[in-house]
Tab-separated table of C-alpha atoms in Angstrom:
chain	number	residue	atom	x	y	z
A	1	MET	CA	0.000	0.000	0.000
A	2	SER	CA	1.108	3.542	-0.673
A	3	PRO	CA	1.397	6.481	1.722
A	4	LYS	CA	-1.682	8.235	3.045
A	5	ALA	CA	-3.423	11.345	1.789
A	6	CYS	CA	-6.622	12.804	3.163
A	7	GLU	CA	-9.914	12.771	1.228
A	8	GLN	CA	-10.034	16.562	1.065
A	9	CYS	CA	-6.563	16.897	-0.424
A	10	LEU	CA	-7.205	14.107	-2.901
A	11	ASN	CA	-10.345	15.848	-4.060
A	12	LYS	CA	-8.279	18.984	-4.647
A	13	GLU	CA	-5.813	16.955	-6.700
A	14	THR	CA	-2.954	17.714	-4.317
A	15	GLU	CA	-0.699	14.863	-3.383
A	16	LYS	CA	0.853	15.424	0.042
A	17	TYR	CA	1.261	12.375	2.165
A	18	ALA	CA	1.158	11.750	5.832
A	19	ALA	CA	4.370	11.498	7.770
A	20	GLY	CA	4.760	8.498	10.027
A	21	ALA	CA	1.545	7.212	11.595
A	22	SER	CA	-0.249	10.548	11.685
A	23	PRO	CA	-3.844	10.313	10.361
A	24	THR	CA	-3.550	13.831	8.964
A	25	CYS	CA	-1.617	14.696	5.837
A	26	ILE	CA	1.269	17.192	5.907
A	27	ARG	CA	-0.660	19.949	4.163
A	28	CYS	CA	-3.605	19.749	6.556
A	29	SER	CA	-1.329	19.573	9.595
A	30	ARG	CA	0.468	22.751	8.500
A	31	LEU	CA	-2.862	24.539	7.912
A	32	LYS	CA	-4.361	23.044	11.118
A	33	ILE	CA	-7.229	21.422	9.243
A	34	SER	CA	-8.857	18.266	10.581
A	35	SER	CA	-8.875	15.514	8.015
A	36	THR	CA	-9.056	11.785	7.697
A	37	SER	CA	-6.382	9.992	5.756
A	38	ARG	CA	-6.995	7.146	3.402
A	39	ARG	CA	-4.896	4.686	1.533
A	40	ILE	CA	-4.790	4.376	-2.204
A	41	LYS	CA	-3.700	1.449	-4.256
A	42	ARG	CA	-0.303	1.382	-5.874
A	43	MET	CA	-0.672	2.247	-9.538
A	44	ARG	CA	1.570	1.510	-12.431
A	45	GLN	CA	2.858	4.284	-14.622
A	46	HIS	CA	1.795	4.223	-18.255
A	47	SER	CA	3.174	6.412	-21.018
A	48	ALA	CA	1.632	6.776	-24.406
A	49	VAL	CA	4.185	6.112	-27.105
A	50	ASN	CA	3.413	7.200	-30.634
A	51	THR	CA	5.645	5.601	-33.224
A	52	VAL	CA	6.568	7.766	-36.175
A	53	PRO	CA	8.207	5.813	-39.005
A	54	LEU	CA	11.397	7.427	-40.307
A	55	GLY	CA	12.773	5.351	-43.140
A	56	ASP	CA	14.057	2.055	-41.809
A	57	LEU	CA	13.934	3.381	-38.258
A	58	HIS	CA	11.178	4.056	-35.804
A	59	VAL	CA	11.527	7.155	-33.668
A	60	SER	CA	9.141	7.181	-30.765
A	61	SER	CA	7.612	10.331	-29.370
A	62	VAL	CA	6.939	9.932	-25.679
A	63	VAL	CA	3.882	11.635	-24.280
A	64	LEU	CA	4.739	12.571	-20.713
A	65	GLN	CA	1.954	11.767	-18.311
A	66	ARG	CA	1.549	12.802	-14.743
A	67	ARG	CA	1.846	9.860	-12.422
A	68	PRO	CA	0.725	9.559	-8.806
A	69	LYS	CA	3.420	10.641	-6.437
A	70	SER	CA	3.205	7.899	-3.862
A	71	LYS	CA	4.252	4.947	-5.891
A	72	GLU	CA	7.365	2.932	-6.090
A	73	SER	CA	8.382	1.871	-9.558
A	74	GLU	CA	7.939	-1.698	-10.646
A	75	SER	CA	11.598	-2.248	-9.845
A	76	GLY	CA	10.976	-1.201	-6.274
A	77	ALA	CA	12.639	2.231	-6.396
A	78	SER	CA	10.817	4.853	-4.331
A	79	SER	CA	12.965	7.957	-4.670
A	80	PRO	CA	15.471	9.540	-6.989
A	81	SER	CA	18.348	8.370	-4.836
A	82	SER	CA	17.131	4.804	-4.739
A	83	SER	CA	16.410	4.765	-8.449
A	84	GLN	CA	19.982	5.316	-9.512
A	85	ARG	CA	21.083	2.906	-12.197
A	86	SER	CA	23.945	0.556	-11.602
A	87	SER	CA	27.365	1.303	-13.018
A	88	SER	CA	26.768	-1.186	-15.786
A	89	SER	CA	23.539	0.389	-17.020
A	90	SER	CA	23.219	1.763	-20.516
A	91	PRO	CA	21.514	4.968	-21.665
A	92	PRO	CA	17.731	4.801	-22.117
A	93	ARG	CA	16.489	3.905	-25.568
A	94	ALA	CA	14.575	6.471	-27.568
A	95	ASP	CA	11.457	4.313	-27.270
A	96	GLU	CA	11.608	3.970	-23.493
A	97	ALA	CA	8.709	5.499	-21.625
A	98	TRP	CA	9.811	8.290	-19.303
A	99	THR	CA	8.199	10.348	-16.607
A	100	PRO	CA	9.785	12.713	-14.078
A	101	ALA	CA	10.416	11.271	-10.613
A	102	THR	CA	7.320	11.255	-8.445
A	103	ASP	CA	8.356	13.714	-5.758
A	104	LEU	CA	9.554	16.291	-8.298
A	105	VAL	CA	6.397	16.838	-10.371
A	106	LEU	CA	5.370	20.349	-9.371
A	107	SER	CA	2.035	22.078	-9.613
A	108	PRO	CA	1.735	25.331	-11.599
A	109	GLU	CA	1.429	27.232	-8.315
A	110	LYS	CA	4.805	25.945	-7.192
A	111	LEU	CA	6.412	26.770	-10.532
A	112	ILE	CA	5.207	30.354	-10.156
A	113	GLY	CA	6.700	30.428	-6.685
A	114	ALA	CA	10.067	29.049	-7.770
A	115	PRO	CA	13.194	30.671	-6.301
A	116	ALA	CA	14.370	33.900	-7.910
A	117	ASN	CA	17.819	32.453	-8.572
A	118	PHE	CA	19.330	29.085	-9.401
A	119	GLN	CA	20.931	27.692	-6.263
A	120	THR	CA	19.958	24.043	-5.833
A	121	THR	CA	19.347	20.840	-7.747
A	122	SER	CA	15.620	21.365	-7.193
A	123	ASP	CA	15.827	24.743	-8.928
A	124	ALA	CA	17.478	23.093	-11.917
A	125	LEU	CA	14.973	20.252	-12.051
A	126	ARG	CA	12.063	22.673	-11.807
A	127	THR	CA	13.413	24.560	-14.787
A	128	VAL	CA	14.005	21.410	-16.819
A	129	MET	CA	10.478	20.150	-16.133
A	130	ASP	CA	8.848	23.408	-17.171
A	131	VAL	CA	8.598	23.293	-20.967
A	132	GLU	CA	8.489	27.069	-21.406
A	133	GLN	CA	11.523	27.766	-19.221
A	134	PHE	CA	13.489	24.842	-20.642
A	135	SER	CA	12.696	25.996	-24.181
A	136	VAL	CA	13.696	29.610	-23.622
A	137	ILE	CA	17.059	28.584	-22.184
A	138	HIS	CA	17.919	25.744	-24.577
A	139	LEU	CA	16.343	26.792	-27.896
A	140	PRO	CA	19.334	28.985	-28.872
A	141	PHE	CA	21.147	25.669	-29.256
A	142	MET	CA	18.459	23.800	-31.194
A	143	LEU	CA	17.568	23.849	-34.874
A	144	GLY	CA	13.882	23.765	-34.002
A	145	ASP	CA	11.435	23.297	-31.156
A	146	THR	CA	10.652	19.743	-32.253
A	147	PHE	CA	13.897	18.736	-30.524
A	148	ILE	CA	12.655	19.981	-27.140
A	149	PRO	CA	10.876	16.832	-25.823
A	150	THR	CA	13.843	14.509	-26.356
A	151	SER	CA	16.327	17.078	-25.057
A	152	GLN	CA	14.188	17.767	-22.010
A	153	LYS	CA	13.964	14.059	-21.277
A	154	THR	CA	17.701	13.514	-21.658
A	155	VAL	CA	18.757	16.475	-19.522
A	156	TYR	CA	16.316	15.445	-16.798
A	157	VAL	CA	17.665	11.895	-16.656
A	158	ILE	CA	21.270	13.113	-16.575
A	159	LEU	CA	20.479	15.522	-13.732
A	160	GLN	CA	18.724	12.782	-11.791
A	161	LEU	CA	21.518	10.267	-12.121
A	162	CYS	CA	24.621	12.462	-12.089
A	163	GLY	CA	23.538	15.649	-10.324
A	164	PRO	CA	26.559	15.956	-7.997
A	165	ILE	CA	28.913	16.053	-10.990
A	166	LEU	CA	26.865	18.372	-13.146
A	167	ILE	CA	24.869	20.638	-10.892
A	168	GLU	CA	27.175	23.629	-10.225
A	169	GLY	CA	28.074	24.050	-13.875
A	170	TYR	CA	24.498	23.585	-15.061
A	171	LEU	CA	23.169	26.088	-12.518
A	172	ALA	CA	25.730	28.629	-13.735
A	173	PHE	CA	24.589	27.957	-17.310
A	174	LEU	CA	20.905	28.354	-16.393
A	175	GLY	CA	21.517	31.654	-14.646
A	176	LEU	CA	23.550	32.991	-17.541
A	177	MET	CA	21.063	31.972	-20.227
A	178	SER	CA	18.086	33.343	-18.303
A	179	ASN	CA	19.843	36.707	-18.324
A	180	CYS	CA	20.343	36.493	-22.080
A	181	GLN	CA	16.660	35.961	-22.898
A	182	LYS	CA	13.805	38.407	-23.312
A	183	SER	CA	11.016	36.222	-22.029
A	184	LEU	CA	8.854	35.320	-19.072
A	185	VAL	CA	11.799	33.650	-17.359
A	186	ILE	CA	12.685	35.602	-14.215
A	187	ARG	CA	15.649	37.910	-14.740
A	188	ARG	CA	18.656	36.900	-12.661
A	189	GLY	CA	21.753	38.679	-11.445
A	190	GLU	CA	25.312	38.616	-12.722
A	191	PRO	CA	26.811	35.345	-14.024
A	192	ASP	CA	27.674	33.046	-11.143
A	193	MET	CA	31.424	32.742	-11.637
A	194	TYR	CA	31.822	30.744	-8.432
A	195	LYS	CA	29.488	27.990	-9.610
A	196	ALA	CA	31.123	28.013	-13.041
A	197	ALA	CA	34.535	27.569	-11.408
A	198	LYS	CA	33.154	24.663	-9.374
A	199	GLY	CA	31.778	23.156	-12.574
A	200	LEU	CA	35.184	23.332	-14.241
A	201	GLN	CA	36.772	21.810	-11.160
A	202	ARG	CA	34.312	18.916	-11.334
A	203	LEU	CA	35.119	18.462	-15.011
A	204	ARG	CA	38.832	18.171	-14.269
A	205	SER	CA	38.504	15.798	-11.325
A	206	VAL	CA	35.555	13.540	-12.234
A	207	LYS	CA	36.098	9.784	-12.366
A	208	ILE	CA	33.904	8.114	-14.975
A	209	SER	CA	32.672	4.627	-14.143
A	210	ASN	CA	29.642	4.186	-16.429
A	211	ASP	CA	27.819	5.507	-19.487
A	212	TYR	CA	25.803	8.020	-17.514
A	213	ASP	CA	28.904	9.531	-15.932
A	214	ALA	CA	30.379	9.909	-19.420
A	215	ALA	CA	27.193	11.534	-20.739
A	216	CYS	CA	27.179	13.868	-17.743
A	217	VAL	CA	30.777	14.926	-18.422
A	218	LEU	CA	29.966	15.611	-22.088
A	219	PHE	CA	26.976	17.725	-21.122
A	220	LEU	CA	28.951	19.591	-18.466
A	221	GLY	CA	31.700	20.251	-20.995
A	222	GLN	CA	29.364	21.884	-23.499
A	223	THR	CA	27.546	23.969	-20.871
A	224	MET	CA	30.892	25.248	-19.587
A	225	TYR	CA	31.939	25.927	-23.180
A	226	VAL	CA	28.862	28.117	-23.695
A	227	PHE	CA	29.450	29.866	-20.361
A	228	ASN	CA	33.044	30.633	-21.346
A	229	VAL	CA	32.140	31.882	-24.833
A	230	LEU	CA	29.441	34.208	-23.476
A	231	THR	CA	31.240	35.526	-20.386
A	232	ALA	CA	34.802	35.648	-21.740
A	233	PRO	CA	34.180	36.582	-25.395
A	234	TYR	CA	37.811	37.419	-26.111
A	235	SER	CA	39.258	34.249	-24.675
A	236	SER	CA	40.395	31.284	-26.750
A	237	THR	CA	40.276	28.744	-23.898
A	238	ALA	CA	36.743	27.469	-24.535
A	239	HIS	CA	37.893	24.745	-26.917
A	240	SER	CA	40.083	23.149	-24.241
A	241	ILE	CA	36.987	22.666	-22.059
A	242	VAL	CA	35.204	20.603	-24.716
A	243	ARG	CA	38.348	18.638	-25.552
A	244	SER	CA	38.826	17.779	-21.882
A	245	SER	CA	35.291	16.382	-21.651
A	246	LEU	CA	35.718	14.380	-24.872
A	247	ILE	CA	39.038	12.921	-23.730
A	248	SER	CA	37.490	11.827	-20.420
A	249	ALA	CA	34.411	10.306	-22.055
A	250	LYS	CA	36.105	8.824	-25.121
A	251	PRO	CA	36.062	5.141	-23.980
A	252	TRP	CA	32.272	5.351	-23.490
A	253	LEU	CA	31.399	7.297	-26.637
A	254	PRO	CA	31.020	4.259	-28.943
A	255	SER	CA	28.254	3.052	-26.643
A	256	LEU	CA	26.635	6.467	-26.194
A	257	VAL	CA	26.546	7.162	-29.929
A	258	GLN	CA	24.417	4.040	-30.400
A	259	ALA	CA	21.618	5.572	-28.294
A	260	PRO	CA	19.516	8.133	-30.231
A	261	VAL	CA	18.235	9.657	-26.993
A	262	MET	CA	21.818	10.631	-26.169
A	263	ASP	CA	22.372	12.566	-29.415
A	264	THR	CA	21.504	15.788	-27.596
A	265	ILE	CA	24.494	15.106	-25.310
A	266	THR	CA	27.049	13.548	-27.677
A	267	MET	CA	26.777	15.324	-31.025
A	268	SER	CA	27.369	18.955	-30.026
A	269	PRO	CA	30.807	18.468	-28.403
A	270	ILE	CA	31.943	16.365	-31.384
A	271	LEU	CA	30.852	19.147	-33.749
A	272	ILE	CA	32.450	21.892	-31.615
A	273	ASP	CA	35.765	20.041	-31.398
A	274	THR	CA	35.831	19.223	-35.112
A	275	VAL	CA	35.111	22.830	-36.122
A	276	GLU	CA	37.805	24.242	-33.839
A	277	CYS	CA	40.297	21.637	-35.101
A	278	LEU	CA	39.605	22.566	-38.728
A	279	VAL	CA	40.608	26.142	-37.949
A	280	HIS	CA	43.541	25.369	-35.637
A	281	ARG	CA	44.841	22.458	-37.760
A	282	GLU	CA	44.564	19.929	-34.956
A	283	ILE	CA	43.142	16.411	-34.866
A	284	PRO	CA	39.693	16.021	-33.249
A	285	ILE	CA	39.308	13.702	-30.289
A	286	ILE	CA	36.537	11.681	-31.940
A	287	ARG	CA	35.969	10.534	-35.501
A	288	LEU	CA	32.213	10.159	-35.833
A	289	ASP	CA	32.149	7.148	-38.127
A	290	PRO	CA	28.991	6.381	-40.161
A	291	GLN	CA	26.211	4.797	-38.122
A	292	ARG	CA	23.548	2.285	-39.093
A	293	ARG	CA	20.866	4.775	-38.208
A	294	VAL	CA	20.085	8.204	-39.638
A	295	ILE	CA	21.173	10.897	-37.187
A	296	VAL	CA	19.096	14.072	-37.000
A	297	ASP	CA	20.455	16.179	-34.162
A	298	ARG	CA	19.350	19.378	-32.456
A	299	TYR	CA	22.641	21.162	-33.321
A	300	LEU	CA	24.514	18.945	-35.779
A	301	GLY	CA	21.379	18.680	-37.892
A	302	LEU	CA	21.910	16.415	-40.903
A	303	CYS	CA	25.711	16.742	-40.962
A	304	ALA	CA	26.663	13.567	-39.082
A	305	THR	CA	27.910	11.780	-42.206
A	306	LEU	CA	29.996	14.837	-43.131
A	307	MET	CA	31.980	14.698	-39.873
A	308	PRO	CA	34.279	11.791	-40.912
A	309	HIS	CA	35.381	13.789	-43.968
A	310	PHE	CA	36.130	16.809	-41.789
A	311	TYR	CA	38.145	14.593	-39.440
A	312	ASP	CA	40.182	13.388	-42.411
A	313	ILE	CA	40.793	16.989	-43.510
A	314	CYS	CA	42.098	17.715	-40.014
A	315	GLU	CA	44.528	14.791	-40.231
A	316	CYS	CA	45.937	16.050	-43.535
A	317	SER	CA	46.087	19.641	-42.340
A	318	TYR	CA	47.845	18.620	-39.116
A	319	ALA	CA	50.405	16.586	-41.066
A	320	LEU	CA	51.145	19.562	-43.316
A	321	LYS	CA	51.484	21.792	-40.255
A	322	ILE	CA	53.685	19.527	-38.120
A	323	GLU	CA	55.786	17.705	-40.697
A	324	ALA	CA	55.964	20.589	-43.188
A	325	PRO	CA	57.070	18.328	-46.054
A	326	ALA	CA	58.874	20.036	-48.908
A	327	THR	CA	56.690	20.934	-51.857
A	328	GLY	CA	56.839	18.158	-54.415
A	329	SER	CA	58.284	15.601	-51.985
A	330	GLU	CA	56.733	12.164	-51.649
A	331	PRO	CA	55.077	12.873	-48.255
A	332	TYR	CA	53.739	16.178	-49.605
A	333	SER	CA	52.291	14.482	-52.665
A	334	ALA	CA	50.749	11.715	-50.575
A	335	ILE	CA	48.959	14.215	-48.313
A	336	HIS	CA	47.632	16.193	-51.248
A	337	ASP	CA	46.523	13.044	-53.013
A	338	ARG	CA	44.518	12.211	-49.926
A	339	LEU	CA	43.041	15.722	-49.888
A	340	ASP	CA	42.023	15.176	-53.520
A	341	GLY	CA	40.151	12.040	-52.486
A	342	ILE	CA	38.436	13.792	-49.563
A	343	GLU	CA	37.456	16.673	-51.824
A	344	GLU	CA	35.803	14.312	-54.275
A	345	GLU	CA	33.903	12.590	-51.480
A	346	ILE	CA	32.636	15.926	-50.149
A	347	ARG	CA	31.565	17.037	-53.633
A	348	ARG	CA	29.452	13.877	-53.898
A	349	TRP	CA	28.198	14.096	-50.331
A	350	ARG	CA	24.531	14.625	-49.639
A	351	PRO	CA	22.967	14.415	-46.172
A	352	GLN	CA	21.078	11.295	-45.181
A	353	THR	CA	17.441	12.155	-44.590
A	354	PRO	CA	14.839	9.873	-43.012
A	355	THR	CA	11.426	9.515	-44.579
A	356	GLY	CA	8.815	11.790	-43.063
A	357	LEU	CA	11.410	14.480	-42.287
A	358	PHE	CA	9.013	17.422	-42.767
A	359	GLU	CA	6.245	15.735	-40.807
A	360	SER	CA	8.581	14.987	-37.904
A	361	TYR	CA	10.519	18.248	-37.657
A	362	GLY	CA	8.543	20.945	-39.467
A	363	ARG	CA	9.294	23.177	-42.437
A	364	ASN	CA	11.526	25.740	-40.729
A	365	ALA	CA	13.617	23.213	-38.827
A	366	VAL	CA	14.171	21.210	-42.014
A	367	LEU	CA	15.104	24.359	-43.951
A	368	SER	CA	17.568	25.276	-41.192
A	369	MET	CA	19.120	21.810	-41.278
A	370	VAL	CA	19.349	21.708	-45.072
A	371	THR	CA	20.897	25.189	-45.138
A	372	GLN	CA	23.416	24.154	-42.494
A	373	ALA	CA	24.315	20.984	-44.414
A	374	ASN	CA	24.768	22.835	-47.695
A	375	VAL	CA	27.003	25.571	-46.291
A	376	TYR	CA	29.128	23.115	-44.304
A	377	ARG	CA	29.677	21.058	-47.440
A	378	LEU	CA	30.827	24.189	-49.278
A	379	ALA	CA	32.967	25.216	-46.295
A	380	GLY	CA	34.723	21.838	-46.385
A	381	LEU	CA	35.577	22.367	-50.045
A	382	LEU	CA	36.745	25.925	-49.361
A	383	ILE	CA	38.976	24.788	-46.488
A	384	ILE	CA	40.628	22.187	-48.727
A	385	HIS	CA	41.089	24.856	-51.384
A	386	ARG	CA	42.828	27.176	-48.935
A	387	LEU	CA	45.026	24.399	-47.583
A	388	ARG	CA	46.340	24.103	-51.151
A	389	TYR	CA	46.575	27.747	-52.153
A	390	PRO	CA	47.727	30.868	-50.275
A	391	LEU	CA	45.543	33.956	-50.107
A	392	GLY	CA	45.659	35.750	-53.435
A	393	VAL	CA	46.170	32.556	-55.413
A	394	GLU	CA	43.252	30.840	-57.200
A	395	ASP	CA	40.918	33.484	-55.783
A	396	GLU	CA	38.296	32.900	-58.463
A	397	ALA	CA	37.670	29.321	-57.350
A	398	GLY	CA	37.637	30.406	-53.694
A	399	GLY	CA	35.211	33.203	-54.525
A	400	LYS	CA	32.769	30.818	-56.194
A	401	LEU	CA	32.643	28.636	-53.100
A	402	ALA	CA	32.272	31.697	-50.851
A	403	ASN	CA	29.421	33.067	-52.989
A	404	GLY	CA	27.738	29.685	-52.775
A	405	ILE	CA	27.792	29.950	-48.968
A	406	PHE	CA	26.435	33.510	-49.062
A	407	SER	CA	23.677	32.495	-51.492
A	408	GLU	CA	22.494	29.642	-49.278
A	409	LEU	CA	22.378	31.877	-46.209
A	410	ALA	CA	20.722	34.758	-48.084
A	411	PHE	CA	18.012	32.411	-49.368
A	412	PHE	CA	17.327	31.341	-45.812
A	413	ALA	CA	17.423	34.868	-44.399
A	414	LYS	CA	15.130	36.486	-46.965
A	415	SER	CA	12.041	34.858	-45.451
A	416	ALA	CA	10.773	36.687	-42.387
A	417	ILE	CA	8.948	33.516	-41.364
A	418	ASN	CA	12.216	31.586	-41.255
A	419	LEU	CA	13.860	34.155	-39.029
A	420	LYS	CA	10.839	34.501	-36.765
A	421	GLU	CA	10.214	30.807	-36.206
A	422	SER	CA	13.773	29.440	-36.247
A	423	SER	CA	15.861	29.254	-33.099
A	424	ALA	CA	19.457	28.375	-34.018
A	425	LEU	CA	21.560	28.333	-37.149
A	426	PRO	CA	25.064	26.983	-36.417
A	427	VAL	CA	26.935	28.284	-39.486
A	428	VAL	CA	29.709	30.389	-37.932
A	429	LEU	CA	32.584	28.433	-39.522
A	430	PRO	CA	31.190	28.519	-43.098
A	431	LEU	CA	30.419	32.224	-42.745
A	432	MET	CA	33.948	33.011	-41.512
A	433	THR	CA	35.671	31.069	-44.294
A	434	ALA	CA	33.529	32.821	-46.918
A	435	MET	CA	34.107	36.281	-45.422
A	436	ILE	CA	37.875	35.818	-45.724
A	437	GLU	CA	37.387	35.444	-49.481
A	438	ILE	CA	34.892	38.237	-50.166
A	439	GLN	CA	34.089	41.425	-48.278
A	440	GLY	CA	30.522	42.682	-47.922
A	441	PRO	CA	27.893	39.920	-48.099
A	442	GLY	CA	28.964	38.281	-44.839
A	443	GLU	CA	28.731	41.492	-42.832
A	444	VAL	CA	25.227	42.092	-44.182
A	445	LEU	CA	24.169	38.554	-43.284
A	446	ILE	CA	25.468	38.877	-39.723
A	447	ASP	CA	23.312	41.973	-39.257
A	448	ARG	CA	20.242	40.260	-40.741
A	449	LEU	CA	20.613	37.145	-38.619
A	450	ALA	CA	21.564	38.931	-35.387
A	451	THR	CA	18.063	39.358	-33.977
A	452	SER	CA	17.106	35.717	-34.466
A	453	PHE	CA	20.367	33.883	-33.737
A	454	THR	CA	22.031	35.944	-31.039
A	455	ALA	CA	24.505	33.290	-29.873
A	456	GLN	CA	25.771	32.471	-33.366
A	457	SER	CA	25.778	36.062	-34.685
A	458	ALA	CA	27.707	37.317	-31.635
A	459	SER	CA	30.433	34.742	-32.274
A	460	ALA	CA	30.522	35.577	-35.985
A	461	SER	CA	30.841	39.280	-35.163
A	462	ARG	CA	33.830	38.647	-32.891
A	463	LEU	CA	35.519	36.660	-35.662
A	464	GLN	CA	35.400	39.670	-37.977
A	465	GLU	CA	38.629	40.939	-36.421
A	466	PHE	CA	40.462	37.845	-37.622
A	467	VAL	CA	38.772	38.122	-41.015
A	468	LYS	CA	40.114	41.677	-41.324
A	469	VAL	CA	43.618	40.459	-40.436
A	470	ALA	CA	43.461	37.775	-43.130
A	471	ARG	CA	42.226	40.256	-45.756
A	472	ALA	CA	44.867	42.818	-44.797
A	473	SER	CA	47.568	40.157	-45.005
A	474	LYS	CA	46.386	39.253	-48.491
A	475	GLU	CA	46.442	42.888	-49.634
A	476	SER	CA	49.953	43.407	-48.237
A	477	GLY	CA	51.340	40.510	-50.265
A	478	TYR	CA	51.274	37.766	-47.638
A	479	GLN	CA	52.149	34.498	-49.381
A	480	GLY	CA	51.060	31.938	-46.814
A	481	ILE	CA	47.765	30.153	-46.185
A	482	TRP	CA	45.420	31.908	-43.774
A	483	PHE	CA	45.571	29.005	-41.295
A	484	GLU	CA	49.133	30.086	-40.473
A	485	LEU	CA	47.734	33.334	-39.068
A	486	VAL	CA	45.499	31.547	-36.567
A	487	ASP	CA	48.013	30.946	-33.766
A	488	THR	CA	49.078	34.580	-33.606
A	489	HIS	CA	45.900	36.471	-34.519
A	490	LEU	CA	42.824	34.409	-33.637
A	491	ARG	CA	41.980	35.093	-29.991
A	492	VAL	CA	38.350	33.994	-29.793
A	493	ALA	CA	36.457	30.726	-29.960
A	494	VAL	CA	35.148	29.464	-33.303
A	495	PRO	CA	31.780	27.852	-32.506
A	496	PRO	CA	30.006	25.775	-35.157
């Protein structure tokens, strides 16, 4: 039998239970109301799962249902602490039913009365469970609001299972993002640098023993990356935060990547690291090899199958940077032959798309993802071109690729509906590479996109200083590739 609640409180749809053997429930005791408790039968939780066919896959949309608060789960767990998974557990499948823990489902009245700042795990969980607040804070990092339910589910589970590792950093992130939004979310104070520092300390010292720990570290890494980019805009240390989380979680990533529900955790840091490595001529921590399933991610969009080609570009670029083989030598020819092969693969590349894409994600999200895929493909070709030729050499071919990027973005931006209803457009790298080639169109696009994509446009604006350096170097007769200017002149992060 489950705990007791009085008839009056049950009729009011409140769910406060009696403590100990008292015949009066907690609410009535506090209000000094006489009441008679009763017992209710233990009920099982049921979730409605609607299966939406996507090609050869089946992606399930989970309808969250409110469940009675007094029950233990079928496995016998009765609280968040007792429901922790064992160290051998795997991430939940996308088709698993999910409902927030019983003692954390809050009434609208309690959400209204939430604390004015983010201080505790309960504050974080309250925010995650409220769709409006979660959306306002996380949508700047999603290609559409159709990604919200899965992301909300994943973040909730990670907080429940790995809160002690994640909580300080995530609270700092929540406070920062609530300040950045013009919405109904309560305005907070200054960024909590103390909590952010604690989050970074956790990231450095955490010991991973299972998949959930690894997922938690990946999520903490990307939240700390965002915090660093937004609070220290002229710092280039953000990339090291993501790389640290990927290095720690690397042994568990092959398992995590198999779970679609974990895409919201795994794909963003892989994309961030790969983009930064393309610019800095380093080798990414992870090569996202092709998967059996079609990946459609909140931030990576449809570009998952492009990532292996970008990794291969990084390997070639790093070899040219470190080994510096003489032009025409055998090692030099071998690297450039490989670049030729990668270039051909990227020219033929088209994103994998599941059937029912528009029905599942909506017109604007699909347009955002297709635009992102197209400009990243062109950016890959432009990067290969500029690894071969210094600035000022073969400018016509570089200009064609740059104009292709501008055209794709201009087509997207010309529709007011797109800008009004879209939430994120991670195209900072393609825009930067195109702006180095041609002056004018990129600056106009940054201004047009600024009101809708504040996080991405702010990063693109900061990168204009490096773009100006590259252009000035070209005009002064600089005979090297622009990547050689990065170490001395690029002092900001290069987000996707």
